[in-house]
Coordinates of C-alpha atoms and ligand atoms in Angstrom, one line a residue:
X52 CA -2.6 31.5 38.1
X53 CA -5.3 29.7 35.7
X54 CA -8.9 29.2 38.2
X55 CA -8.1 25.5 38.8
X56 CA -12.1 25.7 38.5
X57 CA -14.2 24.7 41.6
X58 CA -14.6 20.8 41.1
X59 CA -12.9 17.9 42.5
X60 CA -11.9 16.7 39.1
X61 CA -11.6 13.0 38.8
X62 CA -8.9 13.2 36.2
X63 CA -6.4 13.2 38.5
X64 CA -6.1 9.3 38.2
X65 CA -5.8 9.7 34.5
X66 CA -2.3 12.3 35.9
X67 CA 0.8 10.5 35.5
X68 CA 0.0 10.4 39.1
X69 CA 2.5 10.9 41.9
X70 CA 4.0 7.4 44.2
X71 CA 2.9 7.8 46.7
X72 CA -0.7 9.4 45.9
X73 CA -2.1 12.7 47.0
X74 CA -3.4 12.3 50.1
X75 CA -5.9 14.7 49.5
X76 CA -8.2 15.9 46.6
X77 CA -6.9 17.1 43.8
X78 CA -8.5 19.2 41.4
X79 CA -7.7 19.7 37.7
X80 CA -8.7 21.1 34.6
X81 CA -6.3 20.7 32.1
X82 CA -5.5 24.1 29.8
X83 CA -4.5 24.0 26.1
X84 CA -0.7 23.8 27.3
X85 CA 0.9 22.4 29.2
X86 CA 4.1 23.8 31.7
X87 CA 7.4 23.8 29.4
X88 CA 10.9 24.1 30.8
X89 CA 12.5 25.8 28.8
X90 CA 15.9 27.7 27.8
X91 CA 14.1 30.9 29.8
X92 CA 12.6 29.2 32.8
X93 CA 13.4 30.6 36.1
X94 CA 13.8 29.2 39.0
X95 CA 12.6 31.5 42.6
X96 CA 13.0 31.0 45.6
X97 CA 12.2 32.0 49.2
X98 CA 15.4 32.0 51.3
X99 CA 13.8 29.5 53.8
X100 CA 12.8 27.1 50.8
X101 CA 15.9 27.7 48.5
X102 CA 17.7 24.4 49.3
X103 CA 14.7 22.3 47.6
X104 CA 14.5 24.7 44.5
X105 CA 18.1 24.9 44.3
X106 CA 17.8 20.4 44.1
X107 CA 14.9 20.5 41.6
X108 CA 16.6 23.5 39.9
X109 CA 19.8 21.1 39.6
X110 CA 18.3 17.4 38.4
X111 CA 16.0 19.6 36.2
X112 CA 19.1 21.0 34.4
X113 CA 20.8 17.4 34.2
X114 CA 17.5 16.1 32.7
X115 CA 17.5 18.2 30.7
X116 CA 20.5 19.9 29.6
X117 CA 19.8 23.4 29.9
X118 CA 21.0 25.7 32.7
X119 CA 17.9 27.8 33.9
X120 CA 18.3 30.9 35.8
X121 CA 17.6 31.6 39.4
X122 CA 16.2 34.2 42.1
X123 CA 16.6 34.7 45.0
X124 CA 12.9 35.8 46.0
X125 CA 9.6 34.9 45.7
X126 CA 8.1 37.7 45.6
X127 CA 5.3 38.5 43.1
X128 CA 5.9 37.4 39.1
X129 CA 8.8 37.4 37.2
X130 CA 10.0 40.9 35.7
X131 CA 10.6 39.7 32.5
X132 CA 7.2 37.4 32.3
X133 CA 9.9 34.4 31.7
X134 CA 8.2 30.9 32.5
X135 CA 8.4 30.9 36.3
X136 CA 9.0 27.5 38.7
X137 CA 8.2 29.7 41.5
X138 CA 8.8 27.7 45.6
X139 CA 6.6 30.1 48.1
X140 CA 6.7 30.9 51.5
X141 CA 3.7 31.1 53.1
X142 CA 2.9 29.7 57.0
X143 CA -0.5 28.6 56.8
X144 CA 0.4 25.1 55.0
X145 CA 0.6 22.2 57.5
X146 CA 4.5 21.2 58.3
X147 CA 6.0 19.1 56.0
X148 CA 3.3 19.7 53.5
X149 CA 2.8 21.7 50.1
X150 CA 0.3 22.9 47.7
X151 CA 1.2 22.7 43.8
X152 CA -0.3 24.5 40.7
X153 CA 0.3 24.6 37.6
X154 CA -0.7 26.7 34.7
X155 CA 0.9 26.6 31.3
X156 CA 3.6 29.7 32.0
X157 CA 4.3 29.3 35.9
X158 CA 4.5 27.3 38.5
X159 CA 4.2 27.8 42.1
X160 CA 5.0 25.0 45.1
X161 CA 4.2 27.0 48.3
X162 CA 5.3 25.3 51.8
X163 CA 5.0 26.7 55.3
X164 CA 9.1 24.7 55.8
X165 CA 11.8 23.6 53.9
X166 CA 10.7 19.8 54.3
X167 CA 7.1 20.8 52.4
X168 CA 9.2 22.7 49.3
X169 CA 11.2 19.4 49.2
X170 CA 7.6 17.1 48.8
X171 CA 6.6 19.3 46.5
X172 CA 9.5 19.7 44.1
X173 CA 9.4 15.4 44.5
X174 CA 5.5 15.8 43.1
X175 CA 6.5 17.9 40.6
X176 CA 9.9 16.1 39.1
X177 CA 7.0 12.9 39.4
X178 CA 4.8 14.5 37.1
X179 CA 7.5 15.8 34.5
X180 CA 7.2 11.8 34.2
X181 CA 10.5 9.3 33.6
X182 CA 12.7 11.8 31.7
X183 CA 12.7 14.2 35.2
X184 CA 14.5 11.3 36.3
X185 CA 17.0 10.9 34.1
X186 CA 21.1 12.5 34.5
X187 CA 21.1 13.7 30.6
X188 CA 18.9 14.9 27.8
X189 CA 17.8 11.7 25.7
X190 CA 16.7 13.9 23.0
X191 CA 15.2 17.5 22.0
X192 CA 12.1 17.0 23.0
X193 CA 11.1 19.6 26.2
X194 CA 10.2 18.5 30.1
X195 CA 6.6 18.8 30.5
X196 CA 4.6 19.4 33.5
X197 CA 0.3 19.0 33.2
X198 CA -1.5 22.6 33.7
X199 CA -4.7 23.0 35.4
X200 CA -3.3 20.9 38.4
X201 CA -4.1 22.1 41.7
X202 CA -3.0 20.8 44.4
X203 CA -2.2 20.5 48.3
X204 CA -0.9 17.1 50.7
X205 CA 1.2 17.1 53.6
X206 CA 2.1 13.7 55.1
X207 CA 0.2 11.7 57.8
X208 CA 3.3 10.8 59.6
X209 CA 6.5 12.8 60.3
X210 CA 8.8 10.0 60.2
X211 CA 9.1 7.9 57.1
X212 CA 11.9 6.4 57.0
X213 CA 14.0 3.6 55.5
X214 CA 16.7 1.5 57.6
X215 CA 20.0 0.7 55.0
X216 CA 22.0 -2.1 56.9
X217 CA 25.9 -1.3 55.7
X218 CA 27.8 -3.3 58.4
X219 CA 26.3 -6.4 56.9
X220 CA 28.2 -6.1 53.8
X221 CA 29.8 -2.8 53.2
X222 CA 27.5 0.1 50.3
X223 CA 30.0 2.0 48.4
X224 CA 29.5 5.9 49.6
X225 CA 28.3 6.0 45.7
X226 CA 25.5 3.4 46.3
X227 CA 24.1 5.4 49.5
X228 CA 24.4 8.4 47.7
X229 CA 21.7 6.9 45.2
X230 CA 20.1 4.7 47.8
X231 CA 19.4 8.8 49.9
X232 CA 18.1 10.3 46.2
X233 CA 16.1 7.3 45.7
X234 CA 14.5 7.4 49.1
X235 CA 13.6 10.5 48.7
X236 CA 12.2 10.6 45.5
X237 CA 9.4 8.3 47.3
X238 CA 8.8 11.4 50.1
X239 CA 10.6 9.6 52.9
X240 CA 12.4 11.6 54.7
X241 CA 14.3 9.3 57.1
X242 CA 17.7 6.8 56.3
X243 CA 18.2 5.2 59.5
X244 CA 22.3 3.6 58.4
X245 CA 23.3 1.2 60.2
X246 CA 26.7 1.9 61.1
X247 CA 28.1 -1.0 63.1
X248 CA 27.2 -4.8 63.8
X249 CA 28.9 -7.9 64.8
X250 CA 29.6 -8.3 61.2
X251 CA 31.4 -4.6 60.2
X252 CA 32.0 -2.0 62.0
X253 CA 31.5 1.4 58.8
X254 CA 32.0 4.4 61.0
X255 CA 35.9 5.9 61.1
X256 CA 36.7 6.6 64.8
X257 CA 40.0 9.3 64.8
X258 CA 39.6 8.5 68.5
X259 CA 39.7 4.0 68.2
X260 CA 41.6 3.6 65.1
X261 CA 40.9 -0.3 65.5
X262 CA 37.4 0.1 64.9
X263 CA 38.3 0.4 61.3
X264 CA 41.2 -1.3 60.8
X265 CA 40.2 -4.6 62.3
X266 CA 36.4 -3.6 62.9
X267 CA 35.6 -3.0 59.1
X268 CA 37.3 -6.2 57.7
X269 CA 35.1 -9.9 57.5
X270 CA 37.1 -12.9 56.7
X271 CA 34.0 -14.9 54.8
X272 CA 30.7 -15.2 54.7
X273 CA 27.9 -17.5 54.8
X274 CA 26.5 -18.6 50.7
X275 CA 22.8 -17.8 51.4
X276 CA 22.1 -19.0 54.8
X277 CA 24.4 -19.3 57.4
X278 CA 22.3 -22.3 58.4
X279 CA 23.4 -24.4 55.0
X280 CA 27.5 -24.2 56.9
X281 CA 28.2 -22.9 52.7
X282 CA 30.7 -20.5 53.3
X283 CA 32.8 -17.9 50.3
X284 CA 36.3 -17.8 51.5
X285 CA 36.0 -13.9 50.4
X286 CA 36.7 -11.6 52.3
X287 CA 35.5 -8.4 52.5
X288 CA 34.6 -4.7 54.6
X289 CA 35.2 -1.3 54.2
X290 CA 34.9 2.1 56.1
X291 CA 33.1 5.4 55.4
X292 CA 35.9 8.5 56.9
X293 CA 34.4 10.9 58.7
X294 CA 34.0 13.6 55.4
X295 CA 32.8 10.5 53.8
X296 CA 29.7 10.6 56.0
X297 CA 29.7 14.1 56.5
X298 CA 29.2 14.1 52.3
X299 CA 26.2 11.4 52.9
X300 CA 24.5 14.0 55.6
X301 CA 24.8 17.1 53.4
X302 CA 23.8 15.1 50.3
X303 CA 20.9 14.3 52.5
X304 CA 19.9 17.6 53.5
X305 CA 19.8 18.9 50.0
X306 CA 17.3 16.0 49.6
X307 CA 15.1 17.1 51.8
X308 CA 16.5 13.4 54.1
X309 CA 17.9 13.2 57.6
X310 CA 20.2 10.3 58.2
X311 CA 19.9 8.9 61.8
X312 CA 23.4 7.1 62.7
X313 CA 23.4 3.9 64.9
X314 CA 25.7 2.4 66.2
X315 CA 24.7 -0.6 68.2
X316 CA 24.6 -1.9 71.3
X317 CA 25.4 -3.7 73.7
X318 CA 25.2 -6.6 71.7
X319 CA 25.4 -7.0 67.7
X320 CA 29.4 -5.9 68.9
X321 CA 31.7 -8.7 67.9
X322 CA 33.4 -6.3 64.9
X323 CA 33.8 -4.0 68.1
X324 CA 34.8 -6.7 70.4
X325 CA 37.5 -7.6 67.3
X326 CA 38.9 -5.1 67.3
X327 CA 39.3 -4.2 71.2
X328 CA 38.7 -7.0 72.9
X329 CA 38.5 -5.7 76.5
X330 CA 34.9 -4.4 75.2
X331 CA 34.2 -7.8 75.8
X332 CA 33.2 -9.7 78.7
X333 CA 36.0 -12.7 78.4
X334 CA 39.0 -10.4 77.2
X335 CA 40.4 -12.5 74.0
X336 CA 41.2 -12.6 71.2
X337 CA 37.8 -12.2 69.1
X338 CA 36.7 -12.2 65.4
X339 CA 34.5 -10.6 63.3
X340 CA 31.9 -12.9 63.1
X341 CA 31.7 -14.6 59.6
X342 CA 27.9 -15.8 60.1
X343 CA 24.4 -14.5 60.3
X344 CA 22.0 -14.8 63.8
X345 CA 22.1 -14.0 67.1
X346 CA 25.4 -13.9 68.7
X347 CA 26.0 -14.3 72.2
X348 CA 29.1 -11.8 72.1
X349 CA 27.6 -8.9 74.2
X350 CA 30.0 -5.5 76.2
X351 CA 31.6 -5.5 79.1
X352 CA 28.8 -3.0 80.8
X353 CA 32.0 -2.0 82.9
X354 CA 32.6 1.3 83.1
X355 CA 34.9 1.7 81.1
X356 CA 33.0 0.0 78.4
X357 CA 30.8 3.4 79.3
X358 CA 33.5 5.4 78.4
X359 CA 34.2 4.1 75.4
X360 CA 31.5 4.9 73.3
X361 CA 30.7 8.0 75.1
X362 CA 33.5 9.1 73.1
X363 CA 32.1 7.3 70.0
X364 CA 28.9 8.9 70.4
X365 CA 30.9 11.9 70.4
X366 CA 32.6 11.6 67.3
X367 CA 29.2 10.3 65.5
X368 CA 27.2 13.8 66.7
X369 CA 30.2 15.7 65.3
X370 CA 29.3 14.1 62.0
X371 CA 25.5 14.1 62.0
X372 CA 23.9 16.7 62.5
X373 CA 20.5 14.7 63.0
X374 CA 18.3 15.5 65.7
X375 CA 18.2 11.4 66.3
X376 CA 21.2 9.0 67.4
X377 CA 20.4 5.2 67.3
X378 CA 22.0 3.0 70.1
X379 CA 20.8 -0.1 69.0
X380 CA 19.7 -2.5 72.1
X381 CA 18.2 -5.7 70.0
X382 CA 19.1 -8.6 70.7
X383 CA 21.2 -8.9 74.0
X384 CA 21.6 -12.6 75.1
X385 CA 22.6 -12.3 79.1
X386 CA 24.4 -15.7 78.8
X387 CA 28.0 -14.1 79.1
X388 CA 26.8 -12.0 81.9
X389 CA 25.8 -14.5 83.8
X390 CA 28.6 -16.6 83.3
X391 CA 30.7 -13.6 84.7
X392 CA 31.1 -12.9 88.5
X393 CA 31.9 -9.7 88.5
X394 CA 29.4 -8.5 86.1
X395 CA 26.4 -10.8 88.1
X396 CA 28.2 -8.9 91.5
X397 CA 27.6 -5.2 89.4
X398 CA 24.7 -5.9 88.4
X399 CA 24.2 -6.6 92.4
X400 CA 26.1 -3.0 93.2
X401 CA 24.0 -1.2 90.9
X402 CA 20.3 -2.0 92.9
X403 CA 19.9 -4.5 89.3
X404 CA 17.0 -7.1 90.2
X405 CA 19.2 -9.2 87.7
X406 CA 21.5 -9.2 85.3
X407 CA 19.3 -9.4 82.0
X408 CA 18.5 -5.6 83.6
X409 CA 22.0 -4.2 82.8
X410 CA 20.7 -4.4 79.3
X411 CA 18.4 -1.3 79.8
X412 CA 20.9 0.4 82.6
X413 CA 23.8 0.5 80.4
X414 CA 21.4 1.5 76.8
X415 CA 19.7 4.4 79.6
X416 CA 23.3 5.8 80.6
X417 CA 24.5 6.1 77.1
X418 CA 21.2 7.6 75.9
X419 CA 21.0 9.9 79.2
X420 CA 24.7 11.4 77.4
X421 CA 22.7 11.7 73.8
X422 CA 20.5 13.7 75.8
X423 CA 22.8 15.8 77.3
X424 CA 24.4 16.6 73.6
X425 CA 20.8 18.0 73.1
X426 CA 19.4 14.9 70.8
X427 CA 17.0 11.9 70.9
X428 CA 18.0 8.3 71.3
X429 CA 16.6 6.2 69.7
X430 CA 16.9 2.5 70.8
X431 CA 14.8 -1.1 69.2
X432 CA 11.7 -3.0 71.3
X433 CA 14.1 -4.9 73.4
X434 CA 15.9 -1.9 75.5
X435 CA 12.2 -0.9 76.5
X436 CA 11.0 -3.0 79.2
X437 CA 7.2 -3.0 80.4
X438 CA 7.3 -2.2 83.8
X439 CA 11.1 -2.1 84.1
X440 CA 11.9 1.0 81.8
X441 CA 14.9 3.0 82.9
X442 CA 15.1 4.4 79.1
X443 CA 15.4 8.8 79.6
X444 CA 11.0 9.7 77.9
X445 CA 13.3 11.9 75.6
X446 CA 13.9 8.1 73.8
X447 CA 12.5 6.9 70.9
X448 CA 11.5 3.7 70.7
X449 CA 11.4 1.5 67.2
X450 CA 9.0 -1.5 67.6
X451 CA 10.3 -4.4 65.2
X452 CA 9.1 -7.0 67.1
X453 CA 5.1 -6.8 66.7
X454 CA 2.7 -3.5 67.3
X455 CA 2.5 -4.7 71.0
X456 CA 5.4 -3.4 71.8
X457 CA 5.6 -0.2 70.4
X458 CA 1.9 0.9 71.9
X459 CA 3.1 -0.3 75.3
X460 CA 6.4 2.3 74.6
X461 CA 3.5 4.8 73.7
X462 CA 1.7 3.7 77.1
X463 CA 4.8 4.4 78.9
X464 CA 5.8 8.1 77.4
X465 CA 7.6 7.4 74.5
X466 CA 7.4 8.2 70.7
X467 CA 7.0 5.1 68.4
X468 CA 8.2 4.5 65.5
X469 CA 6.6 1.0 63.8
X470 CA 9.0 -1.5 62.5
X471 CA 7.7 -4.5 62.5
X472 CA 9.6 -7.3 60.9
X473 CA 6.1 -8.9 60.2
X474 CA 4.8 -6.8 57.7
X475 CA 7.7 -3.6 56.6
X476 CA 11.3 -5.9 56.6
X477 CA 12.4 -5.8 52.4
X478 CA 15.1 -8.5 53.2
X479 CA 12.5 -10.6 53.7
X480 CA 11.2 -12.5 50.7
X481 CA 9.0 -10.7 48.0
X482 CA 7.4 -13.7 46.6
X483 CA 6.9 -17.4 47.2
X484 CA 7.8 -18.5 43.9
X485 CA 10.9 -21.6 43.6
X486 CA 13.2 -18.7 41.8
X487 CA 13.2 -15.9 44.5
X488 CA 16.7 -15.0 45.6
X489 CA 18.0 -16.3 48.5
X490 CA 14.1 -16.5 50.0
X491 CA 14.9 -15.4 54.2
X492 CA 12.1 -14.5 56.5
X493 CA 8.4 -14.2 56.3
X494 CA 6.7 -13.7 52.7
X495 CA 6.5 -9.6 52.0
X496 CA 5.0 -9.1 48.8
X497 CA 4.1 -5.6 46.9
X498 CA 0.3 -6.4 47.9
X499 CA 1.3 -6.7 51.1
X500 CA 3.7 -3.7 52.3
X501 CA 0.8 -1.9 50.8
X502 CA -1.5 -3.2 52.7
X503 CA 1.1 -2.8 56.2
X504 CA -0.8 -0.1 58.9
X505 CA 1.2 1.2 61.4
X506 CA -1.1 1.3 64.0
X507 CA -4.0 -1.7 63.2
X508 CA -7.0 -1.8 65.4
X509 CA -6.5 -4.9 65.9
X510 CA -2.9 -4.5 67.8
X511 CA -4.9 -1.6 69.2
X512 CA -7.4 -4.1 70.6
X513 CA -4.8 -7.0 71.5
X514 CA -3.3 -4.1 73.4
X515 CA -6.6 -3.2 75.2
X516 CA -6.0 0.7 73.7
X517 CA -9.2 2.1 72.9
X518 CA -7.8 6.0 72.2
X519 CA -4.5 6.0 71.0
X520 CA -4.3 9.9 71.2
X521 CA -5.1 10.0 74.7
X522 CA -1.1 8.0 75.0
X523 CA 1.2 9.7 76.8
X524 CA 3.7 9.1 73.7
X525 CA 3.3 9.9 70.1
X526 CA 3.1 7.7 67.1
X527 CA 6.3 9.5 65.4
X528 CA 5.9 7.1 61.9
X529 CA 7.2 3.9 60.5
X530 CA 10.3 2.3 59.0
X531 CA 11.0 0.0 56.3
X532 CA 14.5 -2.1 56.9
X533 CA 16.8 -3.4 54.4
X534 CA 18.8 -5.3 56.1
X535 CA 22.1 -6.5 54.0
X536 CA 23.4 -10.1 55.1
X537 CA 22.0 -11.3 51.9
X538 CA 21.6 -8.2 50.1
X539 CA 25.7 -8.2 49.2
X540 CA 25.9 -5.7 45.8
X541 CA 23.8 -2.4 45.3
X542 CA 22.1 -4.3 42.9
X543 CA 20.5 -6.9 45.5
X544 CA 19.4 -4.2 47.1
X545 CA 17.7 -2.6 44.1
X546 CA 16.0 -6.2 44.0
X547 CA 14.3 -6.1 47.5
X548 CA 13.4 -2.5 47.6
X549 CA 11.5 -1.8 45.0
X550 CA 9.0 -0.9 44.2
X551 CA 8.1 -2.8 47.0
X552 CA 9.4 0.5 48.9
X553 CA 7.4 2.8 47.4
X554 CA 3.8 1.4 48.2
X555 CA 5.6 2.0 51.7
X556 CA 6.1 5.0 50.8
X557 CA 2.3 5.3 49.8
X558 CA 0.8 4.2 52.9
X559 CA 3.3 6.2 55.3
X560 CA 2.7 9.2 53.3
X561 CA -1.2 8.9 53.2
X562 CA -1.5 7.1 56.1
X563 CA -5.0 5.7 54.8
X564 CA -6.4 2.9 56.8
X565 CA -5.4 -0.6 55.6
X566 CA -9.3 -1.2 55.2
X567 CA -9.7 2.2 53.1
X568 CA -6.5 1.5 51.3
X569 CA -7.5 0.7 47.1
X570 CA -4.1 -1.3 46.5
X571 CA -5.5 -2.6 42.7
X572 CA -5.4 1.4 42.1
X573 CA -1.9 1.8 43.5
X574 CA -0.3 -1.4 41.8
X575 CA -1.9 -0.1 38.8
X576 CA 0.0 3.2 39.0
X577 CA 2.7 1.6 39.9
X578 CA 3.1 -0.1 36.8
X579 CA 1.5 2.7 33.9
X580 CA 3.8 6.1 35.9
X581 CA 6.2 4.8 38.6
X582 CA 8.4 1.8 37.2
X583 CA 8.9 3.8 34.2
X584 CA 10.5 6.6 36.2
X585 CA 12.8 4.0 38.3
X586 CA 13.6 2.2 35.5
X587 CA 14.8 5.4 33.9
X588 CA 16.8 6.0 37.1
X589 CA 18.9 3.3 36.6
X590 CA 16.7 1.2 39.2
X591 CA 17.7 -2.7 38.5
X592 CA 13.5 -3.4 40.2
X593 CA 11.9 -6.6 40.9
X594 CA 9.7 -7.4 38.1
X595 CA 6.1 -7.7 39.8
X596 CA 6.2 -11.2 37.9
X597 CA 9.1 -12.2 39.2
X598 CA 13.1 -12.0 39.5
X599 CA 14.5 -11.8 35.3
X600 CA 16.6 -15.0 34.7
X601 CA 19.8 -13.1 35.8
X602 CA 18.5 -12.2 39.6
X603 CA 17.9 -15.9 40.6
X604 CA 20.1 -17.9 42.6
X605 CA 20.0 -21.0 41.9
X606 CA 21.1 -23.1 44.6
X607 CA 21.8 -20.9 47.2
X608 CA 19.5 -21.8 50.3
X609 CA 17.5 -19.8 52.0
X610 CA 15.5 -19.7 55.4
X611 CA 11.6 -18.7 54.5
X612 CA 9.5 -18.2 58.1
X613 CA 6.2 -18.8 57.9
X614 CA 4.1 -15.5 58.8
X615 CA 0.7 -17.2 59.7
X616 CA 1.8 -19.9 62.5
X617 CA 4.6 -17.4 64.1
X618 CA 1.5 -14.8 64.1
X619 CA -0.9 -17.9 66.2
X620 CA 1.6 -18.0 68.6
X621 CA 2.2 -14.0 68.7
X622 CA -1.0 -12.3 67.4
X623 CA 0.6 -8.6 67.1
X624 CA 2.7 -8.9 70.2
X625 CA 5.9 -10.0 67.9
X626 CA 6.9 -12.6 66.5
X627 CA 10.6 -12.3 65.9
X628 CA 13.9 -12.8 67.4
X629 CA 14.0 -15.2 70.4
X630 CA 13.2 -15.6 73.7
X631 CA 14.8 -15.5 77.1
X632 CA 13.9 -17.6 80.6
X633 CA 15.6 -15.6 83.9
X634 CA 18.5 -18.6 83.2
X635 CA 19.4 -16.7 80.6
X636 CA 18.7 -20.6 78.3
X637 CA 17.5 -19.1 74.4
X638 CA 14.3 -20.8 72.4
X639 CA 12.5 -19.2 69.7
X640 CA 16.1 -18.3 67.5
X641 CA 13.9 -18.0 64.4
X642 CA 15.7 -14.4 63.7
X643 CA 18.4 -14.4 60.9
Ligands
ACM170 C1 16.5 -6.6 64.5 O1 15.7 -6.7 63.6 N1 17.3 -7.2 64.6 C2 16.3 -4.9 64.9

């Protein structure tokens, strides 16, 4: 390997800089020749890192049309003296991190685990430029990697997630596989697959087939916001077979990604109740929901319902290998529980102070089932009630209404993923111009997303937390969300996700405090280096200055919200969703 030289050289910024940017200084002393991926190149990998090396090899073979040689070892140099790309095991490299050194004749990715090897492999791919993101070669020019690079990097956060809602609009399997690859290309490592909601059930249950026979089909949906009262009269839906999902899980694993399945209970259940009306409180025929917004329909919190969902979760845990299983728990109005004397009595018999406590009791019960199976439950923050916490400690809380509830959950001992809608809901509008298609939610521009802070000083101050490391719960990381009520195709999803997901990825990998972050440098790198990669991959992203004409939706109403006025009343403590008083009356229903 070349000696990369003692000085941290500013030339790193002249490189085809990866997105996300490096967290640590990079030394770059370019040699006369770059590293060339050619017909004699050999890939060598320690067995522990082979999965990452094999995926890099496959993608590179696609992009170059070459067939690269493979050696299942990272020992020494290649005996035949061929140009090598080696994946070397070194237990001193921090978890999830990697070192990357490039010479003219050799590239070495060093990692202590396969996650780090995946991250290093993705950086290597980024360094090879847009051509490395194509599925076939466009000419005879070789793929090259800048030589003389000496970098080491590791992620600030272990959970670098993105939620993909496949319930509101079914996303064909092909597009899920593609989305997983794109997330991995941005150094993310978790896709939370939101499989069930009022508007659709996407998980094939062999035990309860009506969940998909009935629950996966939606009669119609709104044209733009449901508040406009315009509907399309077009049925749609679909579901993934268990083998489809196993394929998605395996594909994700091959790209260093974990797929966290989400079955949302005890609210957001109209599709399940349509399939099996006995799951509902009224035991009457029901329909898969055609509008968005918050439904009053909730599960009957009975032993029979719990048994049903334990069965479903057993099937889910058979299909998904993730250490985490998400149980939903958001937006659970209690009006139907309060209206049902049997349910009111049940709450009293269980010793609960109030009918509303059935929410935490129900989720706590399923969470214990998940824990008993050796997995960790994940819930939305409403399921955690400060002072009334009934969730097992292992439960991860995803804070979406704001940062404060996340800090409260950490104080109560839960690990937390920060996903505040005030910052990282990427279905929310990316611009405030008149051409923004179906503009809903808060304004989250590319630059806004890049200024996201999982733990802003203001939130810590507001919550009275002086030492976050002293809290018994940890910050696992952060997650961006893509709800798909208004993202009804892979093209619309591309538009919402990119390039904002690159900004999120930069934040969650580097972990820099927002005030230390150079957003303009990020945007410059993005324009120069990364947008061409996304274009080569075939991503139909939102141009930085606004949509192409065909990306607009003239005349289709959205429902924009104003962050400044909602924050004025909520601070970091949460502004989203809705508020329900002790009688079950609801106000502030601004979500959806
Ligand atoms: C959510 O946005 N209801 C989690």
